[in-house]
mmCIF file with all atom_site columns, C-alpha atoms in Angstrom:
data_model
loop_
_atom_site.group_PDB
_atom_site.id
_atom_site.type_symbol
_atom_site.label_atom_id
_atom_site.label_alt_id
_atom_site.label_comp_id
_atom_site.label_asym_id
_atom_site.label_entity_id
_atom_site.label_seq_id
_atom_site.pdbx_PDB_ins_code
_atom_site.Cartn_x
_atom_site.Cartn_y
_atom_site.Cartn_z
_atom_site.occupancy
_atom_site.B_iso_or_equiv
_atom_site.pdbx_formal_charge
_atom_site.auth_seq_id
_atom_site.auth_comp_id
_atom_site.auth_asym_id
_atom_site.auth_atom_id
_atom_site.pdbx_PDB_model_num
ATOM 1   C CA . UNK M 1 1   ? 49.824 -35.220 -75.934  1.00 52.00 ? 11  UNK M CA 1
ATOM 2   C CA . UNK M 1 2   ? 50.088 -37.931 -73.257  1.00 58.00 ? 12  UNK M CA 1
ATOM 3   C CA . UNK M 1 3   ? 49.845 -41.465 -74.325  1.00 58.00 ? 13  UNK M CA 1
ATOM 4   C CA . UNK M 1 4   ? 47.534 -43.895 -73.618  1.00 67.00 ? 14  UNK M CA 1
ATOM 5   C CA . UNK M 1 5   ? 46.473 -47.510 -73.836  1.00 80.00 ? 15  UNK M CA 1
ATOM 6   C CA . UNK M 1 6   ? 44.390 -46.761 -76.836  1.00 84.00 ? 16  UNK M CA 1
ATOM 7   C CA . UNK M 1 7   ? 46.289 -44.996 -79.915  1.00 84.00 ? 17  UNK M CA 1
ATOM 8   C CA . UNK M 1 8   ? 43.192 -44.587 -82.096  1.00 88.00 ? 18  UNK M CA 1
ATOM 9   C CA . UNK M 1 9   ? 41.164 -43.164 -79.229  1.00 86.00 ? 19  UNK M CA 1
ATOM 10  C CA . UNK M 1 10  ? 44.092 -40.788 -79.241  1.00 87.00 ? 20  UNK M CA 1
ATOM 11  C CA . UNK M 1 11  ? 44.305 -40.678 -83.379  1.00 90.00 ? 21  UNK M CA 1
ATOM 12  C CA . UNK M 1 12  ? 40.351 -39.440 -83.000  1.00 89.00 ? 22  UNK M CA 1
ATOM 13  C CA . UNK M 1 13  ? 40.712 -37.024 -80.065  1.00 89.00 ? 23  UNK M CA 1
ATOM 14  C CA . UNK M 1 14  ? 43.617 -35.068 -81.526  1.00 90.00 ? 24  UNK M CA 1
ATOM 15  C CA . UNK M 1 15  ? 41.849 -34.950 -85.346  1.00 91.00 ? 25  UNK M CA 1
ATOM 16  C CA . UNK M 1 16  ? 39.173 -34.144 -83.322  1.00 89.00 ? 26  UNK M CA 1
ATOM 17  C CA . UNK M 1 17  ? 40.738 -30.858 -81.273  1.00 90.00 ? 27  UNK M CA 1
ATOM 18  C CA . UNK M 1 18  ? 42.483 -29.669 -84.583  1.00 92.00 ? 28  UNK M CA 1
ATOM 19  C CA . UNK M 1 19  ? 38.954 -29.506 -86.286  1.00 91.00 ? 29  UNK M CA 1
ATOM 20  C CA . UNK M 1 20  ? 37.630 -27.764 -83.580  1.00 90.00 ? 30  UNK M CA 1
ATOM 21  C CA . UNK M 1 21  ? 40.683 -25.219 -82.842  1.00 92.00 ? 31  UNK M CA 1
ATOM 22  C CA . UNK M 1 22  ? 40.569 -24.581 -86.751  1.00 92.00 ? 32  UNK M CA 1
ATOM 23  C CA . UNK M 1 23  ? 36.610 -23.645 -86.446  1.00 89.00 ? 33  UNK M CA 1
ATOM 24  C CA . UNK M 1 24  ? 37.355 -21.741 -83.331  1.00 88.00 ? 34  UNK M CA 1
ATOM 25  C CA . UNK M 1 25  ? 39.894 -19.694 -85.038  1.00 90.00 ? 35  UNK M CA 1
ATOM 26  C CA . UNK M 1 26  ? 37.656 -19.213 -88.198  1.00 87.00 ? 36  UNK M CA 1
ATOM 27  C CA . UNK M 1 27  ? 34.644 -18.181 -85.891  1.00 84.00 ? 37  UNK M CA 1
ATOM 28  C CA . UNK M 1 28  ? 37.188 -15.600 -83.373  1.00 85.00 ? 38  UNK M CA 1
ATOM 29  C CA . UNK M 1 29  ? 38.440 -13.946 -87.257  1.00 86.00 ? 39  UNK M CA 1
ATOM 30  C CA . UNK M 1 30  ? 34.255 -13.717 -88.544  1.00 83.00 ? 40  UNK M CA 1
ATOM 31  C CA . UNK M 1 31  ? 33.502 -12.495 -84.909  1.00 81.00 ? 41  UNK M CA 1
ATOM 32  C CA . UNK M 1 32  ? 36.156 -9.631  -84.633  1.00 81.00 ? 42  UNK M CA 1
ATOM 33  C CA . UNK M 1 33  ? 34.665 -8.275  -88.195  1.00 80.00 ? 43  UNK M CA 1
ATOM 34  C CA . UNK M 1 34  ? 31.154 -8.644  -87.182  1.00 77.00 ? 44  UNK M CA 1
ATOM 35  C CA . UNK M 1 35  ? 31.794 -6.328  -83.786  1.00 76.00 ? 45  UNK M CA 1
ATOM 36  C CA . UNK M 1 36  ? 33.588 -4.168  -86.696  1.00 75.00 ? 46  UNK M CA 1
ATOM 37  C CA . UNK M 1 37  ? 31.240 -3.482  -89.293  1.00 69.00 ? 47  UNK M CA 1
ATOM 38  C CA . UNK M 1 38  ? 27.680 -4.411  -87.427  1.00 65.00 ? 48  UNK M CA 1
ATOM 39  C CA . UNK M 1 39  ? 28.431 -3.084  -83.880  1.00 77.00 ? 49  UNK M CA 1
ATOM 40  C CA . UNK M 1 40  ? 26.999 -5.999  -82.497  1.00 83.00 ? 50  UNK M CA 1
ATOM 41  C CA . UNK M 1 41  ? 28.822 -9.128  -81.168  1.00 84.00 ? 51  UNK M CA 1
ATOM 42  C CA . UNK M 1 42  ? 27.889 -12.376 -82.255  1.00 84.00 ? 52  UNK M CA 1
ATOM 43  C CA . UNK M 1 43  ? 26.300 -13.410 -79.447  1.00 86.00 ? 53  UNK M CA 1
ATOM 44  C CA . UNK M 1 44  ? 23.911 -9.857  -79.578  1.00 89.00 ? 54  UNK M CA 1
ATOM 45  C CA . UNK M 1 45  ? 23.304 -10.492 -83.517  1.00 89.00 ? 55  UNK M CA 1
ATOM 46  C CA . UNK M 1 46  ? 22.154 -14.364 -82.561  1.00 89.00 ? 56  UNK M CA 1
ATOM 47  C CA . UNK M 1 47  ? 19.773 -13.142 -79.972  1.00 92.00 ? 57  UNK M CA 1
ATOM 48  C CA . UNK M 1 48  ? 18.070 -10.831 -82.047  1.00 92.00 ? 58  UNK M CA 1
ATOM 49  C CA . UNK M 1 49  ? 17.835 -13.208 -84.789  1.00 91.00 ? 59  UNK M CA 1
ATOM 50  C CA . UNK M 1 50  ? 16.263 -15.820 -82.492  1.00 93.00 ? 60  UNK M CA 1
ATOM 51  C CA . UNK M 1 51  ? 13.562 -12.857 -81.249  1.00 93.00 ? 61  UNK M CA 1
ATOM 52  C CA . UNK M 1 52  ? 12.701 -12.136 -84.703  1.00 92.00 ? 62  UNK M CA 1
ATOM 53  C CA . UNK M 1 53  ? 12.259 -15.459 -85.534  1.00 91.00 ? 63  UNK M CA 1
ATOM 54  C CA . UNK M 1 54  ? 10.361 -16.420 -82.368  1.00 90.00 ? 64  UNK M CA 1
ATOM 55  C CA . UNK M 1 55  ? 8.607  -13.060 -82.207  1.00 88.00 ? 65  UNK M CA 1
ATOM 56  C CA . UNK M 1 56  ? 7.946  -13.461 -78.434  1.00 88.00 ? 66  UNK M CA 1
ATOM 57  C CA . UNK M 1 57  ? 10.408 -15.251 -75.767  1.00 89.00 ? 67  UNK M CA 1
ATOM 58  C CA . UNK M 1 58  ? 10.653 -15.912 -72.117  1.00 88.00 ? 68  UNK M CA 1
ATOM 59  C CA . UNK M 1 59  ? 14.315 -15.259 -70.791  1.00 85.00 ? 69  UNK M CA 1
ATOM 60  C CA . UNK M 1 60  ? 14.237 -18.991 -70.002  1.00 84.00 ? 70  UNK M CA 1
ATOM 61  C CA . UNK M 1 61  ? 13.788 -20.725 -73.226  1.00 89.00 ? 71  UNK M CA 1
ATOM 62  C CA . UNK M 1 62  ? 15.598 -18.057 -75.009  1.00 90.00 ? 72  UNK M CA 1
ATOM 63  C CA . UNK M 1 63  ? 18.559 -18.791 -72.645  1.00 87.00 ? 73  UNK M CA 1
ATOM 64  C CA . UNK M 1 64  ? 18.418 -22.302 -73.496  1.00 86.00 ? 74  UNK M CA 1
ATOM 65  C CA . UNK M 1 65  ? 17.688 -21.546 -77.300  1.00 89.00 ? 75  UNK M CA 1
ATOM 66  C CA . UNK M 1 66  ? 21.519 -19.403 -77.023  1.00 89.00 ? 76  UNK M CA 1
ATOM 67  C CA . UNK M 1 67  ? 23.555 -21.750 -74.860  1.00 85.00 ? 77  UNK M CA 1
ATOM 68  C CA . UNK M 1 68  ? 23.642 -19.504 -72.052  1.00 86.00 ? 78  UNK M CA 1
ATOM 69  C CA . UNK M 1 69  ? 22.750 -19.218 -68.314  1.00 85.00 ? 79  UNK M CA 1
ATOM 70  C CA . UNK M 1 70  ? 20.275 -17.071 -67.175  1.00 84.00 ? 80  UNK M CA 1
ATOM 71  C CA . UNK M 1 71  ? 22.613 -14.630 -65.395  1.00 85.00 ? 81  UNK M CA 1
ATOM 72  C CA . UNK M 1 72  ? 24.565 -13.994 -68.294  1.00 85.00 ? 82  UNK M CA 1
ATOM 73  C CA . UNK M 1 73  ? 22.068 -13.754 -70.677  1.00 88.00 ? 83  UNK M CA 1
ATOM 74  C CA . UNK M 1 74  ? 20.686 -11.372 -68.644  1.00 87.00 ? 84  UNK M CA 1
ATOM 75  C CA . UNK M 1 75  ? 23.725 -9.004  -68.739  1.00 89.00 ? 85  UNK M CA 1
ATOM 76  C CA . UNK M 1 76  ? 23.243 -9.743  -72.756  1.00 90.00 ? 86  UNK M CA 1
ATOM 77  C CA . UNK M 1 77  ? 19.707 -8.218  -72.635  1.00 91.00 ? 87  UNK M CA 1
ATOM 78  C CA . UNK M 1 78  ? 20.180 -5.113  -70.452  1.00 90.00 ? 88  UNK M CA 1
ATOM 79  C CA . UNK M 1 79  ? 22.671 -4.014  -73.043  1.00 90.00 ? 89  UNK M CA 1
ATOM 80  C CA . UNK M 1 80  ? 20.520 -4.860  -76.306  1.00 91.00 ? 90  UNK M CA 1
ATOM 81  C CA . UNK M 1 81  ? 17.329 -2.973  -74.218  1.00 91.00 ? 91  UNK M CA 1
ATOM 82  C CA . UNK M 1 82  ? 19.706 0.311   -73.394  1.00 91.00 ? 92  UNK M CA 1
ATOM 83  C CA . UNK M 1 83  ? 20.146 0.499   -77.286  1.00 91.00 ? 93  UNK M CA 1
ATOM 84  C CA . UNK M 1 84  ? 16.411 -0.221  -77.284  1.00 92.00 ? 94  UNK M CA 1
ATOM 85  C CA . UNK M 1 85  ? 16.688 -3.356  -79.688  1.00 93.00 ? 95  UNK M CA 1
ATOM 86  C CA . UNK M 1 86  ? 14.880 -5.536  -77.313  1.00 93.00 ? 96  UNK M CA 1
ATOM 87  C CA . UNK M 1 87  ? 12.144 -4.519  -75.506  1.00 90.00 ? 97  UNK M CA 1
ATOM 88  C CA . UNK M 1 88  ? 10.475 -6.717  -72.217  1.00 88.00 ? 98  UNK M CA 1
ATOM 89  C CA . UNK M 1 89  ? 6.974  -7.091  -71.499  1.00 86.00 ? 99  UNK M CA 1
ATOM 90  C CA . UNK M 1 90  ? 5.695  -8.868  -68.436  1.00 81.00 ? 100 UNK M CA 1
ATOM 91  C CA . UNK M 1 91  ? 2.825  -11.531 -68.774  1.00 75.00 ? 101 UNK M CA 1
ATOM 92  C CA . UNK M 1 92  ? -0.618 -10.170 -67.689  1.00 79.00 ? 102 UNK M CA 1
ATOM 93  C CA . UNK M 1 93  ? -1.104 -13.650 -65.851  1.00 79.00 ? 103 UNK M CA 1
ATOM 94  C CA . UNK M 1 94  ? 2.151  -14.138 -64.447  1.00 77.00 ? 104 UNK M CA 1
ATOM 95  C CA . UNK M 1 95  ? 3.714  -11.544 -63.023  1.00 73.00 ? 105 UNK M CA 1
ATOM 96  C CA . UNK M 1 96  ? 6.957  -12.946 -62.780  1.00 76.00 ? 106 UNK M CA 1
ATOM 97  C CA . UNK M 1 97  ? 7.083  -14.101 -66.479  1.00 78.00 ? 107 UNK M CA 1
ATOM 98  C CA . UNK M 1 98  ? 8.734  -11.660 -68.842  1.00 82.00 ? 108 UNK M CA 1
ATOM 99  C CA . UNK M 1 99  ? 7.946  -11.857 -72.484  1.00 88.00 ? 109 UNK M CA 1
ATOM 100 C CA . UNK M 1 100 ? 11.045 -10.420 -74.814  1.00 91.00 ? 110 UNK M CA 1
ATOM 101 C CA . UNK M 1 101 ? 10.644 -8.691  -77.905  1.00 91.00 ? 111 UNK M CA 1
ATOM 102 C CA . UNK M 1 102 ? 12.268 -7.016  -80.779  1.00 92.00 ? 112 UNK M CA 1
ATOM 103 C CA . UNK M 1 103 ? 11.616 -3.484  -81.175  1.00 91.00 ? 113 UNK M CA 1
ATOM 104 C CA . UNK M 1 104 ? 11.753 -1.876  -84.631  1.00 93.00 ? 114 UNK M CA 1
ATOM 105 C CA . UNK M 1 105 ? 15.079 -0.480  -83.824  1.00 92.00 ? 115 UNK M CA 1
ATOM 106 C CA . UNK M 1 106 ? 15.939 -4.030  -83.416  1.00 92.00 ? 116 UNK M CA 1
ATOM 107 C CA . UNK M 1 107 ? 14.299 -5.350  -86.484  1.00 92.00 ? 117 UNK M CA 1
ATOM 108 C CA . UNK M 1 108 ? 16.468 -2.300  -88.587  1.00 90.00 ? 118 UNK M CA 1
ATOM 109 C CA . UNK M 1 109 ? 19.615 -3.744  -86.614  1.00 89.00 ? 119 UNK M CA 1
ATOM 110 C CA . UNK M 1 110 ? 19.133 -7.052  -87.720  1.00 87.00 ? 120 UNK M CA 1
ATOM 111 C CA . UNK M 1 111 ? 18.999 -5.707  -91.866  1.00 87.00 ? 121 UNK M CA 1
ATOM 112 C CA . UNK M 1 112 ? 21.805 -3.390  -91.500  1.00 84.00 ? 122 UNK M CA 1
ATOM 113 C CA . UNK M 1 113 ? 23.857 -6.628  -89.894  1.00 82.00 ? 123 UNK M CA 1
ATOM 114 C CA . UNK M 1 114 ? 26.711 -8.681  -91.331  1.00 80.00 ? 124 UNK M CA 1
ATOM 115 C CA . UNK M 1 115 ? 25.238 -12.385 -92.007  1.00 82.00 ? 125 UNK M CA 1
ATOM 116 C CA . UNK M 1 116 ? 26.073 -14.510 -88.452  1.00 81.00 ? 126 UNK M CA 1
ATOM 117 C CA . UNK M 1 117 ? 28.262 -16.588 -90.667  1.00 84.00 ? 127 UNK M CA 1
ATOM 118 C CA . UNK M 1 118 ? 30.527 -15.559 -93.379  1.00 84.00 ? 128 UNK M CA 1
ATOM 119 C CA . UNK M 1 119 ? 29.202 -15.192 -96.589  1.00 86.00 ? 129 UNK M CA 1
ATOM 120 C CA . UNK M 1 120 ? 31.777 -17.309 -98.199  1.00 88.00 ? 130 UNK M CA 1
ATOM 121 C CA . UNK M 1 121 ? 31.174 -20.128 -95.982  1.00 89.00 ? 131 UNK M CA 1
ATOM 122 C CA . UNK M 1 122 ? 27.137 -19.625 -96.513  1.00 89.00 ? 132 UNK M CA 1
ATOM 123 C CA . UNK M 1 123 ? 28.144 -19.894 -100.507 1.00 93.00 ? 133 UNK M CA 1
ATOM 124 C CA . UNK M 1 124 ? 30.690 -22.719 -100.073 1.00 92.00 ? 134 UNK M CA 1
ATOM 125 C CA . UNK M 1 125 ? 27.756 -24.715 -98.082  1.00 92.00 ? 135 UNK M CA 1
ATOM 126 C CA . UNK M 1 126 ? 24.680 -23.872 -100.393 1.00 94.00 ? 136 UNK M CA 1
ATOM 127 C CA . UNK M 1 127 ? 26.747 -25.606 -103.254 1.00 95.00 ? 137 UNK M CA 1
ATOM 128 C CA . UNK M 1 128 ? 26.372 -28.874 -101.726 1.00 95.00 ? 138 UNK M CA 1
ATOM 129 C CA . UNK M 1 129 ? 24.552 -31.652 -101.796 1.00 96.00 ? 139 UNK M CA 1
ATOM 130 C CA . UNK M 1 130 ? 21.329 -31.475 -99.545  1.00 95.00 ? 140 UNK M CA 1
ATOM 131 C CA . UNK M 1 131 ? 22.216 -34.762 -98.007  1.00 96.00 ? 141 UNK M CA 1
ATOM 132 C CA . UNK M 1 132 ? 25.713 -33.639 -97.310  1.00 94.00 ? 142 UNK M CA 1
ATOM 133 C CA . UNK M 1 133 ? 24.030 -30.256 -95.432  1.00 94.00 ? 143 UNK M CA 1
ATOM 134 C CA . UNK M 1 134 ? 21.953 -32.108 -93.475  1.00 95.00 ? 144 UNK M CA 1
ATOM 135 C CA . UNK M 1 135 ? 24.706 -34.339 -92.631  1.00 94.00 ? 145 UNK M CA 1
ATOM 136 C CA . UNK M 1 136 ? 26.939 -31.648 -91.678  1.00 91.00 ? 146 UNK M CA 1
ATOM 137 C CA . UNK M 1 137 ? 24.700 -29.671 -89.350  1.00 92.00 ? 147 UNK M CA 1
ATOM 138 C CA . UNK M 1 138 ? 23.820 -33.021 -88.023  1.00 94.00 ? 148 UNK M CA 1
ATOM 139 C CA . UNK M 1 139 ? 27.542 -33.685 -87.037  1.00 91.00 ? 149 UNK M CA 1
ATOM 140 C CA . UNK M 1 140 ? 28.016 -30.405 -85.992  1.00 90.00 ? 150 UNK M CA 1
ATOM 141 C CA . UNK M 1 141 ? 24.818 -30.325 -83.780  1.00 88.00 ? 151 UNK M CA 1
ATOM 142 C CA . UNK M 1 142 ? 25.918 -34.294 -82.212  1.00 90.00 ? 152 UNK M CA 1
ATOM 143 C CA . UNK M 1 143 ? 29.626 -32.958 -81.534  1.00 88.00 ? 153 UNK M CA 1
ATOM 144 C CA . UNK M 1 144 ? 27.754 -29.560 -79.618  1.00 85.00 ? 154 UNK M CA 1
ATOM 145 C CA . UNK M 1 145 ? 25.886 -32.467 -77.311  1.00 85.00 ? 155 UNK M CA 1
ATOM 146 C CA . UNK M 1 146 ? 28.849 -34.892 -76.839  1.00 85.00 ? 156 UNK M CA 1
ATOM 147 C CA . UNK M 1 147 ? 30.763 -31.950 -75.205  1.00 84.00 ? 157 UNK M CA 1
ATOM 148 C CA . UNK M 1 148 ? 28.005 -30.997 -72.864  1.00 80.00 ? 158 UNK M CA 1
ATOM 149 C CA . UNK M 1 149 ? 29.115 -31.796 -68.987  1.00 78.00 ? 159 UNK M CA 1
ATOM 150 C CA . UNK M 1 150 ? 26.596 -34.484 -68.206  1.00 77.00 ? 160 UNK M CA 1
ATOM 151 C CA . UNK M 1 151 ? 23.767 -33.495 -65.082  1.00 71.00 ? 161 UNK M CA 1
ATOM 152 C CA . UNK M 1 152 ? 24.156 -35.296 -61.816  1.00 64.00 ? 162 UNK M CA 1
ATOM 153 C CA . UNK M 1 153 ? 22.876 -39.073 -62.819  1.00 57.00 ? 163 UNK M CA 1
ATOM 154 C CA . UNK M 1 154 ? 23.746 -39.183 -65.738  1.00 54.00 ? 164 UNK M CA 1
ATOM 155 C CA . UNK M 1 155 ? 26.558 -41.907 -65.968  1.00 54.00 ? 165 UNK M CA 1
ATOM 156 C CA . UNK M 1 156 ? 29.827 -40.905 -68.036  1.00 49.00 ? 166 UNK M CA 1
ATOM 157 C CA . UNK M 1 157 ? 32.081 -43.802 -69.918  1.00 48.00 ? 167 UNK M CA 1
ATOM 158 C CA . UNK M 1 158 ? 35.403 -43.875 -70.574  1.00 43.00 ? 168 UNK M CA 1
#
């Protein structure tokens, strides 16, 4: 790591990368068994979970719902509507809007499916504290938004 003129900056960032390498290695091991025993990536099993939640979608929102851009999202859903898990319906007042649904094949997917997140991390998490949940999916969703690439405008700081 290069140094710098600010060695807890560099204390933070570093504690900081190993948390998130260690997470990233966690999620590539739960991923690899989810392709395994569901036959759907994570990234498939998420989208159908946000359809059956949502019950009806445009590709737009549900893009931004997944983290994704349209274009590849759109790869995403030609494959989940060839195994007919997804179906699309266009709007009867705009034509160009496409509504996105789960089919019943979809909805039987989703219960046959491994749990998006491993069971014993689901367990170790339900034991605590509610306060200590809500703080954790708090950091977790504030660390997601400080490594967003800021839009044109928006100033960054060192």
């Amino acid at each position: 790591m290069a140094e710098s003129n600010n060695p807890i900056r560099d204390a933070y960032a570093l504690a900081m990368f190993q948390a998130l390498r260690r997470l990233q290695q966690a999620g590539e091991v739960h991923s690899k068994r989810l392709g395994r025993y569901g036959g759907l990536t994570p990234l498939q099993l998420l989208i159908l979970q946000v359809l059956a939640v949502e019950k009806e979608i445009t590709a737009s929102r549900l893009a931004k719902r997944v983290s994704l851009s349209q274009a590849s999202l759109s790869g995403v859903l030609d494959r989940l509507e060839t195994r007919s898990l997804v179906m699309r319906r266009r709007d009867q007042q705009d034509r160009r809007k496409q509504w996105l649904l789960l089919t019943d094949a979809g909805h039987e997917a989703l219960k046959a499916a491994p749990s998006l997140l491993p069971d014993h991390a689901m367990a170790r998490f339900a034991e605590l504290p509610e306060w200590e949940q809500h703080s954790i999916l708090a950091g977790l969703l504030r660390a997601a938004e400080l490594f967003e690439i800021p839009e044109a405008g928006e100033e960054e700081e060192d």
